[in-house]
Amino acid sequence: MDRQHTPDPRPRLSDAHRRLSDVRPGMSTPLLCERPQRLSLPVELPAGLGYDAVGTSPEHGERIMECLPRIGCVFTDDRRWWWIVPSGSHVGVTWPSCASYAVGAYLADPSWTRASGRPRPGRPRLIHRPDGDSPYTPPIPLYFLTCRLAGISPSWSLGAAS
């Protein structure tokens, strides 16, 4: 029996970029938009599970750093601290509204890019490198601590993974 290929229904990044670059009504030139930038992990830290990023405020970031027993790669820019977690760490849980979840660690609204492509001084930089060989912050403790700092109860769905 031959398997048939079913195309991925999700839009490709290049398709989204192409749509954003189209000429808008009343504009004589295309709207130039930067592709979302991905946080780059150090080469020596393999991310075999893929990776996403959870953004928190700097204030929460400092408290999280003090409380978690194990911390992976952490980046910071002018507005957020970005915690590297395994891909899919958002499935079945509701992250607090004070946190940002970036699938694939692509920052959809990069405040640190310009139309010219030159980075602003606030470009995310690595501020914590883990002691071991894993780039990940364990997502469950990060999730519970983020909920606690936000003053909300954790919320998850057991059926989301099936």
XYZ file of C-alpha atoms in Angstrom:
162
model
C 0.000 0.000 0.000
C 1.466 3.354 -1.047
C 1.482 6.173 1.450
C 0.161 9.385 0.050
C 1.820 12.649 0.913
C -0.447 15.141 2.602
C 0.896 18.691 2.474
C 1.366 20.503 5.755
C -1.657 22.834 6.164
C 0.310 25.355 8.202
C 1.620 28.335 6.232
C 5.326 28.294 5.620
C 7.376 31.148 7.022
C 8.265 32.205 3.483
C 4.529 32.404 2.597
C 3.825 34.632 5.602
C 6.838 36.794 4.749
C 5.671 37.096 1.142
C 2.183 38.206 2.260
C 3.634 40.838 4.593
C 5.827 42.172 1.787
C 2.888 42.753 -0.569
C 1.898 46.240 -1.583
C -0.850 47.561 0.653
C -3.723 49.684 -0.732
C -2.695 53.319 -0.915
C 1.002 52.503 -0.671
C 3.318 52.880 -3.622
C 6.039 50.600 -2.257
C 5.903 47.166 -0.615
C 5.763 46.934 3.149
C 9.149 45.470 4.021
C 9.026 43.208 7.045
C 11.826 41.307 8.653
C 11.515 37.575 9.047
C 11.138 36.649 12.697
C 14.576 36.077 14.164
C 15.384 32.807 15.920
C 17.366 32.635 19.121
C 20.582 30.784 18.300
C 21.885 28.232 20.755
C 25.592 27.669 21.295
C 26.822 25.052 18.807
C 28.129 22.751 21.531
C 24.660 22.411 23.135
C 22.600 19.979 21.032
C 18.846 20.511 21.001
C 17.731 17.051 19.910
C 14.148 17.719 21.035
C 13.913 20.962 19.091
C 13.402 24.121 21.077
C 10.953 26.877 21.860
C 11.354 29.913 24.105
C 9.318 31.281 27.008
C 9.586 35.025 27.581
C 9.175 36.610 31.001
C 9.628 40.097 32.378
C 13.120 40.903 33.687
C 11.713 41.036 37.244
C 10.226 37.552 36.943
C 13.380 36.377 35.180
C 15.567 37.282 38.132
C 13.239 35.526 40.586
C 13.032 32.433 38.391
C 16.829 32.327 38.122
C 17.068 32.341 41.930
C 14.472 29.585 42.422
C 14.987 26.926 39.757
C 17.485 24.183 40.599
C 18.424 23.614 36.938
C 18.510 26.269 34.239
C 19.253 25.936 30.543
C 20.113 28.700 28.098
C 18.626 32.069 28.977
C 18.655 35.074 26.668
C 17.696 38.649 27.409
C 16.808 41.683 25.353
C 15.520 45.103 26.379
C 12.084 43.770 27.361
C 12.158 40.012 28.089
C 14.166 37.126 29.457
C 13.880 34.119 27.120
C 14.086 30.600 28.577
C 14.871 27.745 26.173
C 12.487 24.797 26.607
C 11.904 21.619 24.553
C 9.598 21.994 21.539
C 5.937 21.552 22.376
C 6.169 22.773 25.962
C 3.014 24.789 25.302
C 0.876 21.756 24.393
C -1.827 21.109 26.958
C -0.911 24.012 29.249
C -2.045 27.600 29.448
C 0.953 29.840 30.018
C 0.119 33.007 31.990
C -0.623 36.129 29.952
C 2.483 37.767 31.418
C 4.618 35.148 29.619
C 5.292 34.981 25.884
C 5.638 31.631 24.163
C 7.710 31.565 20.972
C 7.353 28.347 18.962
C 10.701 27.433 17.442
C 12.225 30.299 19.462
C 11.251 32.655 16.627
C 10.534 36.031 18.153
C 7.532 37.181 16.133
C 7.805 40.814 17.162
C 11.538 41.382 17.259
C 11.952 44.790 18.846
C 15.652 44.465 18.160
C 15.554 44.500 14.337
C 15.243 47.322 11.861
C 13.963 47.351 8.297
C 17.602 47.571 7.184
C 18.346 44.297 8.975
C 20.936 45.835 11.283
C 20.384 44.814 14.918
C 19.617 47.374 17.565
C 21.644 47.371 20.768
C 18.813 45.429 22.493
C 19.295 42.234 20.424
C 18.870 39.145 22.631
C 22.118 37.933 24.113
C 22.919 34.783 26.037
C 23.142 35.572 29.758
C 23.158 32.040 31.151
C 24.867 28.964 29.776
C 24.001 25.676 31.511
C 26.661 23.675 33.341
C 25.703 20.445 31.561
C 25.210 19.590 27.913
C 21.475 20.346 27.684
C 20.227 23.776 26.562
C 16.824 23.273 28.195
C 15.236 24.721 31.294
C 12.806 22.063 32.568
C 9.423 23.375 31.360
C 7.195 22.042 34.136
C 9.001 23.776 37.027
C 9.299 26.908 34.841
C 5.554 26.772 34.132
C 4.563 26.361 37.791
C 6.910 29.112 38.944
C 5.702 31.469 36.197
C 2.089 30.817 37.238
C 2.963 31.440 40.888
C 4.686 34.741 40.078
C 1.679 35.759 37.968
C -0.679 34.914 40.830
C -2.719 32.393 38.845
C -3.434 28.689 39.191
C -1.780 26.348 36.700
C -4.133 25.047 34.025
C -3.577 22.067 31.764
C -5.521 19.581 29.680
C -4.776 15.857 29.929
C -6.320 15.166 26.515
C -4.224 17.720 24.598
C -1.355 15.328 23.922
C -3.472 12.538 22.424
